[in-house]
């Protein structure tokens, strides 16, 4: 019998798993009220904006993968584009070689809100008022915040008190950071959603009201406030005040959209990801790089193989992925290409950044990435984006850099309902530490443009009207053409590392209780490497690095070091933030599990 921190839940009515118990339970309440998985996802997502404000917000972004019962898997893109004035020349003219990690210069067109509205309109059944009621309640009447919320606010207290004073009004009530057991309210956010509902209430039926809400976001009072904030000079990670490039025309001209997923067939499964405007295909490449016969699960050769395969996939991500070019994804996932790449994996750890040449094309990297990869490492475990290194055992966890910047992270939610509808979504951006709170709205702008390079001609060059390549990467996996598994995790550049390890743990190990061992796969000791340029400011890397949980077999750790890996042993529960739900097409049994790390993710269901 395999012991886990919690059971893998099983039932037949509905399952919800997310990175916060209040979002999971709010989603479940929608299911109990007759809503479907998509209604529940929208409700849970808006609750995440309230209860995990250090991890996401309405002006952030979200990629969604949905598998409607009896329908085709689709990607819903909630990643906004670079504004029309966000040119490389403009940023270079300010003396910058990187997009700042905070402030309005890093703000893309906000994408999350419109994506959730499109999902509700096309696939939901509930009214906008119904799904917003949970978030309004927690924002207006308060919730008991996580310890991490207070820790994050404390790390930027001086910035809030001296520069971002609108943020201090929300997150330093009475001059104190939020603390567990004391209610945290965001009356401005509650008022925003209540005003929105009042303005659209006379628009007509459910669909008309949702469409009216999208227009308010694009060109009404919300748009006006976002643009005013974007154009206000603001202190950012450069130590200077800069105004952003977002305009009313940028907001009015963009909307979320649907597209086909990128897919790869492996061992009887079809894994579906967002396209190469995300890092999603990096998971597919990691699967494509696996040999026909794998070493024993969890052994040193197994971990070594996955680390080295990840480095190759992420090097290709750096050279080839982005929205500003025609990405040769077919070649990147082809058998011939991956056979050549697989031959590069030796017995020793690689310390090089080795992008491939799919279809004979010559890879090109940004000059900054070349310096980071071949010169003095510029790795900074802080930066302003999602985590890139776990806390080493006994070292304490840094939360603030010398310039006052601090990390954001990400949320995730997965839901499956009794009809077989399934969804995986990874909301992020618009963190409380990304930009000042917009005083009239109660939430800040995002910073996703920091992922674009200020070099011309790259797939991920900063380009007006193009999406910055995002790390956000939910997953859905099919078996014999039927959606079976939805999963994902926060974690920036680690997302498709941890998800690969989880997926292999689910599919390679024997099932428990007649179903997939989701909780066991989440609980399994995890690891990541930073052997490629990071996606977040200041875009560093650590060649040869591997960070493992201390629960990993010491003999495996020793063998990895013998193979040349620079191993950091972290805390026992420091790697991975996974959520997952599943459905057995033969029996209709639903299952769910959630990450026990950081003590906030929960799955619920019956």
Short mmCIF file of C-alpha atoms in Angstrom, two decimals, residues 3-490:
data_model
loop_
_atom_site.label_atom_id
_atom_site.label_comp_id
_atom_site.label_asym_id
_atom_site.label_seq_id
_atom_site.Cartn_x
_atom_site.Cartn_y
_atom_site.Cartn_z
CA UNK A 3 0.96 6.14 1.68
CA UNK A 4 0.35 9.75 0.68
CA UNK A 5 -0.23 13.04 2.48
CA UNK A 6 -3.90 12.88 1.52
CA UNK A 7 -6.10 10.47 -0.39
CA UNK A 8 -6.78 10.83 -4.08
CA UNK A 9 -10.44 11.89 -3.98
CA UNK A 10 -12.94 9.83 -5.96
CA UNK A 11 -16.59 10.43 -6.80
CA UNK A 12 -19.07 10.84 -9.62
CA UNK A 13 -20.59 14.33 -9.18
CA UNK A 14 -17.74 16.80 -9.60
CA UNK A 15 -14.16 17.58 -8.61
CA UNK A 16 -12.28 20.84 -8.19
CA UNK A 17 -8.61 21.29 -7.35
CA UNK A 18 -6.86 24.63 -6.97
CA UNK A 19 -4.04 26.41 -5.20
CA UNK A 20 -6.37 27.81 -2.52
CA UNK A 21 -9.11 26.04 -0.60
CA UNK A 22 -11.54 28.96 -0.87
CA UNK A 23 -11.34 28.90 -4.66
CA UNK A 24 -11.78 25.11 -4.72
CA UNK A 25 -14.79 25.27 -2.44
CA UNK A 26 -16.34 28.21 -4.31
CA UNK A 27 -16.02 26.24 -7.54
CA UNK A 28 -17.60 23.25 -5.85
CA UNK A 29 -20.48 25.41 -4.63
CA UNK A 30 -21.18 26.38 -8.24
CA UNK A 31 -21.22 22.70 -9.23
CA UNK A 32 -23.59 21.96 -6.35
CA UNK A 33 -25.82 24.79 -7.59
CA UNK A 34 -26.22 23.16 -10.99
CA UNK A 35 -23.39 24.90 -12.82
CA UNK A 36 -20.91 23.11 -15.01
CA UNK A 37 -17.10 22.98 -14.88
CA UNK A 38 -16.77 26.24 -16.80
CA UNK A 39 -19.11 28.20 -14.54
CA UNK A 40 -17.18 26.79 -11.59
CA UNK A 41 -13.82 27.73 -13.11
CA UNK A 42 -14.83 31.36 -13.60
CA UNK A 43 -16.13 31.63 -10.05
CA UNK A 44 -12.99 30.01 -8.65
CA UNK A 45 -10.73 32.21 -10.75
CA UNK A 46 -12.25 35.45 -9.48
CA UNK A 47 -11.91 34.17 -5.92
CA UNK A 48 -8.23 33.49 -6.59
CA UNK A 49 -7.84 37.18 -7.48
CA UNK A 50 -9.04 38.04 -3.98
CA UNK A 51 -7.41 35.38 -1.82
CA UNK A 52 -4.10 35.03 -3.70
CA UNK A 53 -3.47 38.66 -4.72
CA UNK A 54 0.28 38.10 -4.50
CA UNK A 55 -0.08 35.45 -7.21
CA UNK A 56 -2.63 36.80 -9.70
CA UNK A 57 -5.17 39.49 -10.48
CA UNK A 58 -7.90 40.49 -12.97
CA UNK A 59 -5.41 42.47 -15.10
CA UNK A 60 -3.04 39.51 -15.38
CA UNK A 61 -3.26 36.71 -17.91
CA UNK A 62 -4.48 33.12 -18.18
CA UNK A 63 -4.09 30.30 -20.68
CA UNK A 64 -6.96 27.82 -20.45
CA UNK A 65 -7.30 24.33 -21.92
CA UNK A 66 -10.85 23.01 -22.05
CA UNK A 67 -12.25 19.67 -23.08
CA UNK A 68 -16.06 19.94 -23.42
CA UNK A 69 -17.92 16.65 -23.08
CA UNK A 70 -18.16 15.18 -26.56
CA UNK A 71 -16.27 18.10 -28.09
CA UNK A 72 -12.76 18.96 -29.18
CA UNK A 73 -9.99 20.11 -26.88
CA UNK A 74 -9.38 23.83 -27.32
CA UNK A 75 -6.97 26.42 -25.95
CA UNK A 76 -8.45 29.71 -24.79
CA UNK A 77 -5.74 32.36 -24.94
CA UNK A 78 -5.98 34.99 -22.20
CA UNK A 79 -2.46 36.30 -22.83
CA UNK A 80 -2.62 39.91 -23.96
CA UNK A 81 -0.26 41.41 -26.51
CA UNK A 82 2.37 44.14 -26.39
CA UNK A 83 0.83 47.62 -26.82
CA UNK A 84 1.30 49.47 -30.11
CA UNK A 85 3.93 51.78 -28.59
CA UNK A 86 5.89 48.97 -26.91
CA UNK A 87 8.73 48.94 -29.43
CA UNK A 88 12.31 47.88 -28.90
CA UNK A 89 13.44 51.36 -29.96
CA UNK A 90 11.31 52.95 -27.24
CA UNK A 91 12.80 50.77 -24.49
CA UNK A 92 16.35 51.06 -25.81
CA UNK A 93 15.84 54.81 -25.98
CA UNK A 94 15.23 54.75 -22.24
CA UNK A 95 18.64 53.14 -21.76
CA UNK A 96 17.26 49.66 -21.05
CA UNK A 97 18.64 46.30 -22.14
CA UNK A 98 15.85 44.35 -20.43
CA UNK A 99 12.18 45.09 -19.90
CA UNK A 100 11.81 46.00 -16.20
CA UNK A 101 10.40 43.35 -13.88
CA UNK A 102 7.84 45.70 -12.32
CA UNK A 103 5.99 48.88 -13.29
CA UNK A 104 3.86 49.94 -16.26
CA UNK A 105 6.62 49.50 -18.86
CA UNK A 106 6.23 45.76 -18.27
CA UNK A 107 2.43 45.78 -18.73
CA UNK A 108 0.93 43.95 -21.71
CA UNK A 109 -2.71 44.37 -22.64
CA UNK A 110 -4.50 42.67 -19.70
CA UNK A 111 -5.89 39.32 -20.84
CA UNK A 112 -7.38 37.37 -17.94
CA UNK A 113 -10.73 39.12 -17.52
CA UNK A 114 -11.75 38.84 -21.17
CA UNK A 115 -10.73 35.18 -21.32
CA UNK A 116 -12.92 34.33 -18.34
CA UNK A 117 -15.82 36.26 -19.89
CA UNK A 118 -15.42 34.43 -23.20
CA UNK A 119 -15.37 31.08 -21.39
CA UNK A 120 -18.50 31.97 -19.42
CA UNK A 121 -20.32 33.20 -22.52
CA UNK A 122 -19.53 30.24 -24.74
CA UNK A 123 -19.38 27.30 -22.34
CA UNK A 124 -20.99 28.33 -19.07
CA UNK A 125 -24.62 28.40 -17.98
CA UNK A 126 -24.65 30.78 -15.01
CA UNK A 127 -25.09 34.54 -14.99
CA UNK A 128 -22.21 36.94 -14.45
CA UNK A 129 -23.73 37.97 -11.13
CA UNK A 130 -23.84 34.35 -10.00
CA UNK A 131 -20.19 33.62 -10.67
CA UNK A 132 -18.91 36.95 -9.30
CA UNK A 133 -20.84 36.69 -6.05
CA UNK A 134 -18.16 34.61 -4.29
CA UNK A 135 -15.33 37.02 -5.12
CA UNK A 136 -17.44 40.03 -4.20
CA UNK A 137 -18.27 38.45 -0.85
CA UNK A 138 -14.64 37.78 0.05
CA UNK A 139 -13.48 41.21 -1.17
CA UNK A 140 -16.25 43.11 0.62
CA UNK A 141 -16.56 41.16 3.86
CA UNK A 142 -13.03 39.83 4.07
CA UNK A 143 -11.15 36.55 4.22
CA UNK A 144 -8.41 35.27 6.51
CA UNK A 145 -5.29 35.70 4.39
CA UNK A 146 -2.46 33.25 3.92
CA UNK A 147 0.77 33.92 5.81
CA UNK A 148 2.49 34.35 2.45
CA UNK A 149 0.30 37.36 1.61
CA UNK A 150 1.54 39.21 4.68
CA UNK A 151 5.12 38.13 4.05
CA UNK A 152 4.96 39.44 0.49
CA UNK A 153 3.50 42.77 1.58
CA UNK A 154 6.12 43.11 4.32
CA UNK A 155 8.85 42.56 1.71
CA UNK A 156 7.63 45.58 -0.29
CA UNK A 157 6.40 47.67 2.63
CA UNK A 158 8.90 50.49 2.03
CA UNK A 159 8.01 50.67 -1.67
CA UNK A 160 4.29 50.79 -0.83
CA UNK A 161 4.75 53.45 1.83
CA UNK A 162 6.98 55.72 -0.24
CA UNK A 163 6.02 55.14 -3.90
CA UNK A 164 3.06 52.82 -4.45
CA UNK A 165 0.80 54.44 -1.87
CA UNK A 166 -2.43 53.20 -3.47
CA UNK A 167 -1.19 49.67 -2.75
CA UNK A 168 -0.52 50.60 0.88
CA UNK A 169 -4.16 51.66 1.24
CA UNK A 170 -5.30 48.13 0.41
CA UNK A 171 -2.50 45.95 1.73
CA UNK A 172 -1.21 47.93 4.73
CA UNK A 173 -4.48 48.59 6.57
CA UNK A 174 -3.69 50.54 9.71
CA UNK A 175 -0.04 50.47 8.66
CA UNK A 176 0.25 46.70 9.15
CA UNK A 177 0.58 43.89 6.60
CA UNK A 178 -2.26 41.36 6.41
CA UNK A 179 -1.99 38.63 9.02
CA UNK A 180 -3.63 35.21 9.40
CA UNK A 181 -6.78 35.21 11.49
CA UNK A 182 -7.54 38.88 10.84
CA UNK A 183 -9.87 39.61 7.94
CA UNK A 184 -8.38 41.22 4.85
CA UNK A 185 -10.83 43.26 2.79
CA UNK A 186 -10.55 44.90 -0.61
CA UNK A 187 -13.58 47.21 -0.77
CA UNK A 188 -12.36 48.91 -3.97
CA UNK A 189 -12.33 45.56 -5.81
CA UNK A 190 -15.78 44.65 -4.48
CA UNK A 191 -17.07 48.06 -5.59
CA UNK A 192 -15.58 47.54 -9.07
CA UNK A 193 -17.45 44.28 -9.61
CA UNK A 194 -20.66 45.67 -8.12
CA UNK A 195 -20.50 48.72 -10.40
CA UNK A 196 -19.78 46.45 -13.36
CA UNK A 197 -22.85 44.34 -12.58
CA UNK A 198 -25.00 47.45 -12.16
CA UNK A 199 -23.88 48.85 -15.51
CA UNK A 200 -24.62 45.64 -17.44
CA UNK A 201 -27.82 44.62 -15.63
CA UNK A 202 -30.04 46.25 -18.24
CA UNK A 203 -28.17 44.91 -21.25
CA UNK A 204 -30.54 42.00 -21.83
CA UNK A 205 -30.14 38.27 -21.35
CA UNK A 206 -27.19 36.41 -19.84
CA UNK A 207 -25.09 36.53 -23.01
CA UNK A 208 -25.78 40.20 -23.61
CA UNK A 209 -24.72 41.05 -20.05
CA UNK A 210 -21.43 39.18 -20.46
CA UNK A 211 -20.78 41.00 -23.73
CA UNK A 212 -21.57 44.30 -22.06
CA UNK A 213 -19.09 43.47 -19.29
CA UNK A 214 -16.39 42.84 -21.89
CA UNK A 215 -17.08 46.29 -23.35
CA UNK A 216 -16.87 47.94 -19.93
CA UNK A 217 -13.46 46.33 -19.49
CA UNK A 218 -12.29 47.41 -22.93
CA UNK A 219 -13.71 50.92 -23.16
CA UNK A 220 -15.68 51.81 -20.03
CA UNK A 221 -14.74 52.94 -16.54
CA UNK A 222 -12.34 50.01 -16.02
CA UNK A 223 -10.42 50.79 -19.20
CA UNK A 224 -10.21 54.48 -18.31
CA UNK A 225 -8.69 53.70 -14.90
CA UNK A 226 -6.22 51.14 -16.29
CA UNK A 227 -4.94 53.58 -18.92
CA UNK A 228 -4.56 56.39 -16.39
CA UNK A 229 -2.47 54.12 -14.20
CA UNK A 230 -0.39 52.83 -17.10
CA UNK A 231 0.56 56.35 -18.15
CA UNK A 232 1.53 57.47 -14.64
CA UNK A 233 5.34 57.44 -14.06
CA UNK A 234 6.01 54.66 -11.58
CA UNK A 235 9.07 53.38 -9.74
CA UNK A 236 10.16 50.01 -11.17
CA UNK A 237 13.07 47.56 -10.87
CA UNK A 238 15.42 49.98 -12.65
CA UNK A 239 15.22 52.28 -9.63
CA UNK A 240 13.66 54.97 -11.82
CA UNK A 241 10.11 56.10 -12.58
CA UNK A 242 8.76 55.21 -16.00
CA UNK A 243 5.36 55.56 -17.66
CA UNK A 244 3.98 52.62 -19.60
CA UNK A 245 2.81 52.26 -23.19
CA UNK A 246 -0.75 50.91 -22.73
CA UNK A 247 -3.45 53.08 -24.36
CA UNK A 248 -7.22 53.07 -24.71
CA UNK A 249 -6.82 51.87 -28.30
CA UNK A 250 -4.76 48.88 -27.14
CA UNK A 251 -7.46 47.84 -24.68
CA UNK A 252 -10.29 48.37 -27.15
CA UNK A 253 -8.58 46.44 -29.91
CA UNK A 254 -7.77 43.15 -28.19
CA UNK A 255 -9.89 40.17 -27.18
CA UNK A 256 -9.26 36.64 -25.98
CA UNK A 257 -9.41 33.89 -28.62
CA UNK A 258 -9.59 30.16 -29.16
CA UNK A 259 -7.03 28.02 -30.96
CA UNK A 260 -6.10 24.38 -31.43
CA UNK A 261 -3.71 22.87 -28.87
CA UNK A 262 -0.21 21.69 -29.56
CA UNK A 263 -0.20 17.90 -29.04
CA UNK A 264 2.14 14.95 -28.76
CA UNK A 265 1.34 11.24 -28.61
CA UNK A 266 3.33 9.29 -26.05
CA UNK A 267 2.83 5.74 -24.79
CA UNK A 268 -0.91 5.69 -25.59
CA UNK A 269 -1.55 9.20 -24.28
CA UNK A 270 -2.08 12.45 -26.18
CA UNK A 271 -0.88 15.47 -24.22
CA UNK A 272 -2.44 18.84 -25.11
CA UNK A 273 -0.70 22.15 -24.43
CA UNK A 274 -0.91 25.79 -25.47
CA UNK A 275 1.22 26.69 -28.47
CA UNK A 276 4.77 28.07 -28.53
CA UNK A 277 3.64 31.54 -27.43
CA UNK A 278 3.69 29.66 -24.11
CA UNK A 279 6.39 27.27 -22.93
CA UNK A 280 3.85 24.42 -23.21
CA UNK A 281 5.54 22.54 -26.07
CA UNK A 282 8.63 22.17 -23.85
CA UNK A 283 6.75 19.43 -22.00
CA UNK A 284 5.93 17.77 -25.33
CA UNK A 285 9.60 17.97 -26.35
CA UNK A 286 10.66 16.40 -23.07
CA UNK A 287 8.37 13.45 -23.81
CA UNK A 288 9.64 13.25 -27.40
CA UNK A 289 13.23 13.05 -26.12
CA UNK A 290 12.54 9.99 -23.97
CA UNK A 291 13.96 6.68 -25.23
CA UNK A 292 11.74 3.68 -25.84
CA UNK A 293 13.07 2.01 -22.69
CA UNK A 294 13.26 4.19 -19.60
CA UNK A 295 15.47 3.60 -16.55
CA UNK A 296 13.60 2.55 -13.40
CA UNK A 297 11.34 5.31 -12.09
CA UNK A 298 13.08 7.53 -9.51
CA UNK A 299 16.55 6.05 -10.08
CA UNK A 300 19.59 8.24 -10.65
CA UNK A 301 19.73 7.37 -14.39
CA UNK A 302 16.01 8.28 -14.65
CA UNK A 303 16.44 11.66 -12.95
CA UNK A 304 19.61 12.38 -14.94
CA UNK A 305 17.80 11.57 -18.20
CA UNK A 306 14.94 13.94 -17.39
CA UNK A 307 17.25 16.76 -16.30
CA UNK A 308 19.33 16.56 -19.46
CA UNK A 309 16.29 16.23 -21.70
CA UNK A 310 14.77 19.28 -20.03
CA UNK A 311 17.91 21.33 -20.73
CA UNK A 312 17.67 20.50 -24.42
CA UNK A 313 13.96 21.31 -24.59
CA UNK A 314 14.43 24.59 -22.75
CA UNK A 315 17.35 25.56 -24.97
CA UNK A 316 14.99 25.09 -27.91
CA UNK A 317 12.40 27.17 -26.07
CA UNK A 318 14.93 29.97 -25.85
CA UNK A 319 15.91 29.80 -29.52
CA UNK A 320 12.61 28.98 -31.21
CA UNK A 321 9.49 29.74 -29.13
CA UNK A 322 7.58 32.99 -29.39
CA UNK A 323 4.70 34.80 -31.04
CA UNK A 324 6.88 36.96 -33.28
CA UNK A 325 7.96 34.14 -35.63
CA UNK A 326 6.75 31.03 -37.43
CA UNK A 327 7.85 28.39 -34.90
CA UNK A 328 8.94 25.07 -36.54
CA UNK A 329 6.96 23.01 -34.05
CA UNK A 330 6.49 20.06 -36.38
CA UNK A 331 10.24 19.68 -36.74
CA UNK A 332 10.83 20.24 -33.01
CA UNK A 333 8.50 17.33 -32.20
CA UNK A 334 9.57 15.02 -35.03
CA UNK A 335 11.11 11.61 -34.40
CA UNK A 336 14.21 12.34 -36.50
CA UNK A 337 14.97 15.62 -34.76
CA UNK A 338 14.55 14.16 -31.29
CA UNK A 339 16.67 11.12 -32.11
CA UNK A 340 19.50 13.53 -32.97
CA UNK A 341 18.91 15.55 -29.81
CA UNK A 342 18.66 12.45 -27.62
CA UNK A 343 22.13 11.40 -28.76
CA UNK A 344 23.51 14.53 -27.05
CA UNK A 345 22.54 13.19 -23.63
CA UNK A 346 25.63 11.57 -22.13
CA UNK A 347 26.55 10.13 -18.78
CA UNK A 348 27.70 13.51 -17.47
CA UNK A 349 25.73 16.70 -16.79
CA UNK A 350 25.89 19.34 -19.50
CA UNK A 351 26.75 22.92 -18.56
CA UNK A 352 26.04 24.30 -22.06
CA UNK A 353 23.01 25.94 -23.64
CA UNK A 354 22.50 23.77 -26.73
CA UNK A 355 19.58 24.76 -28.95
CA UNK A 356 19.02 22.55 -31.98
CA UNK A 357 18.64 23.24 -35.70
CA UNK A 358 15.14 21.96 -36.62
CA UNK A 359 14.80 21.55 -40.39
CA UNK A 360 18.36 22.82 -40.80
CA UNK A 361 17.51 26.26 -39.46
CA UNK A 362 20.25 28.09 -37.56
CA UNK A 363 19.29 28.90 -33.95
CA UNK A 364 19.64 32.46 -32.73
CA UNK A 365 19.74 33.63 -29.13
CA UNK A 366 19.48 37.09 -27.64
CA UNK A 367 22.82 38.70 -26.86
CA UNK A 368 21.87 38.84 -23.19
CA UNK A 369 21.11 35.10 -23.16
CA UNK A 370 24.47 34.39 -24.81
CA UNK A 371 26.29 36.34 -22.13
CA UNK A 372 24.37 34.62 -19.36
CA UNK A 373 25.01 31.20 -20.91
CA UNK A 374 28.70 31.60 -21.72
CA UNK A 375 29.98 34.33 -19.40
CA UNK A 376 29.76 35.12 -15.72
CA UNK A 377 26.42 33.75 -14.45
CA UNK A 378 23.91 36.51 -13.70
CA UNK A 379 21.56 34.33 -11.73
CA UNK A 380 19.47 36.11 -9.11
CA UNK A 381 17.05 33.87 -7.18
CA UNK A 382 14.81 36.83 -6.50
CA UNK A 383 14.01 38.98 -9.48
CA UNK A 384 10.44 40.14 -9.87
CA UNK A 385 8.76 37.14 -11.41
CA UNK A 386 7.89 33.59 -10.52
CA UNK A 387 10.27 31.43 -8.45
CA UNK A 388 13.38 30.10 -10.14
CA UNK A 389 15.07 28.42 -7.21
CA UNK A 390 13.73 26.57 -4.20
CA UNK A 391 14.76 27.41 -0.68
CA UNK A 392 17.85 25.47 0.33
CA UNK A 393 17.56 23.59 3.59
CA UNK A 394 18.48 25.79 6.53
CA UNK A 395 19.24 28.83 4.39
CA UNK A 396 16.06 30.80 4.89
CA UNK A 397 13.96 31.97 1.96
CA UNK A 398 14.82 35.37 0.53
CA UNK A 399 11.80 37.40 -0.40
CA UNK A 400 13.11 40.78 -1.47
CA UNK A 401 15.96 41.95 -3.69
CA UNK A 402 18.24 44.90 -3.12
CA UNK A 403 16.20 47.10 -5.46
CA UNK A 404 12.97 46.45 -3.54
CA UNK A 405 11.56 43.99 -6.06
CA UNK A 406 10.02 40.75 -4.90
CA UNK A 407 8.63 37.63 -6.45
CA UNK A 408 5.24 36.86 -7.75
CA UNK A 409 4.07 33.40 -8.57
CA UNK A 410 1.00 31.85 -10.10
CA UNK A 411 -2.23 30.00 -9.37
CA UNK A 412 -3.80 26.96 -10.92
CA UNK A 413 -7.20 25.29 -11.02
CA UNK A 414 -8.58 22.09 -12.55
CA UNK A 415 -12.24 21.07 -12.64
CA UNK A 416 -14.23 18.14 -14.00
CA UNK A 417 -18.01 17.83 -13.73
CA UNK A 418 -20.53 14.99 -13.83
CA UNK A 419 -21.16 15.55 -17.53
CA UNK A 420 -17.49 15.05 -18.36
CA UNK A 421 -16.56 18.69 -19.03
CA UNK A 422 -12.95 19.30 -18.05
CA UNK A 423 -10.76 22.38 -17.70
CA UNK A 424 -7.20 23.29 -16.70
CA UNK A 425 -6.22 26.94 -16.22
CA UNK A 426 -3.14 28.75 -14.91
CA UNK A 427 -4.01 32.34 -13.90
CA UNK A 428 -1.11 34.65 -13.13
CA UNK A 429 0.18 38.21 -13.38
CA UNK A 430 -1.29 41.38 -12.01
CA UNK A 431 0.28 40.56 -8.65
CA UNK A 432 0.11 43.08 -5.82
CA UNK A 433 3.90 43.43 -6.17
CA UNK A 434 3.86 43.93 -9.97
CA UNK A 435 2.42 47.43 -10.21
CA UNK A 436 0.62 49.87 -7.92
CA UNK A 437 -3.02 49.10 -7.19
CA UNK A 438 -5.26 51.13 -9.50
CA UNK A 439 -7.02 53.23 -6.83
CA UNK A 440 -10.43 53.21 -8.54
CA UNK A 441 -10.36 49.45 -9.17
CA UNK A 442 -8.54 47.67 -6.32
CA UNK A 443 -6.10 45.69 -8.46
CA UNK A 444 -2.82 46.35 -10.36
CA UNK A 445 -1.62 45.95 -13.93
CA UNK A 446 0.57 43.00 -14.88
CA UNK A 447 4.21 42.68 -15.98
CA UNK A 448 4.29 39.94 -18.62
CA UNK A 449 6.28 42.02 -21.13
CA UNK A 450 9.37 41.33 -19.02
CA UNK A 451 9.54 37.97 -20.81
CA UNK A 452 10.25 39.61 -24.20
CA UNK A 453 13.76 40.34 -25.43
CA UNK A 454 14.93 43.78 -26.57
CA UNK A 455 16.81 42.26 -29.52
CA UNK A 456 15.43 42.47 -33.05
CA UNK A 457 14.49 39.42 -35.07
CA UNK A 458 14.02 36.82 -32.33
CA UNK A 459 10.89 34.67 -31.93
CA UNK A 460 10.34 36.36 -28.56
CA UNK A 461 11.41 39.90 -29.47
CA UNK A 462 9.25 42.65 -28.01
CA UNK A 463 6.83 43.33 -30.86
CA UNK A 464 3.66 45.47 -30.82
CA UNK A 465 0.58 43.32 -31.24
CA UNK A 466 2.42 40.10 -30.35
CA UNK A 467 2.13 38.02 -27.21
CA UNK A 468 5.17 37.86 -24.94
CA UNK A 469 6.17 34.24 -24.50
CA UNK A 470 4.63 33.14 -21.23
CA UNK A 471 5.65 30.44 -18.76
CA UNK A 472 1.98 29.68 -18.03
CA UNK A 473 1.19 26.20 -19.25
CA UNK A 474 -1.85 24.11 -18.18
CA UNK A 475 -2.24 20.55 -19.48
CA UNK A 476 -4.94 18.11 -20.54
CA UNK A 477 -4.13 14.51 -21.47
CA UNK A 478 -6.29 12.15 -23.52
CA UNK A 479 -6.32 8.36 -23.59
CA UNK A 480 -7.64 6.79 -26.80
CA UNK A 481 -9.02 10.19 -27.76
CA UNK A 482 -10.96 10.67 -24.51
CA UNK A 483 -10.04 13.43 -22.04
CA UNK A 484 -8.78 11.72 -18.89
CA UNK A 485 -6.48 14.08 -16.99
CA UNK A 486 -6.24 17.85 -16.37
CA UNK A 487 -3.28 19.20 -14.43
CA UNK A 488 -0.90 22.09 -13.92
CA UNK A 489 1.19 24.04 -11.45
CA UNK A 490 2.53 27.47 -10.58
#
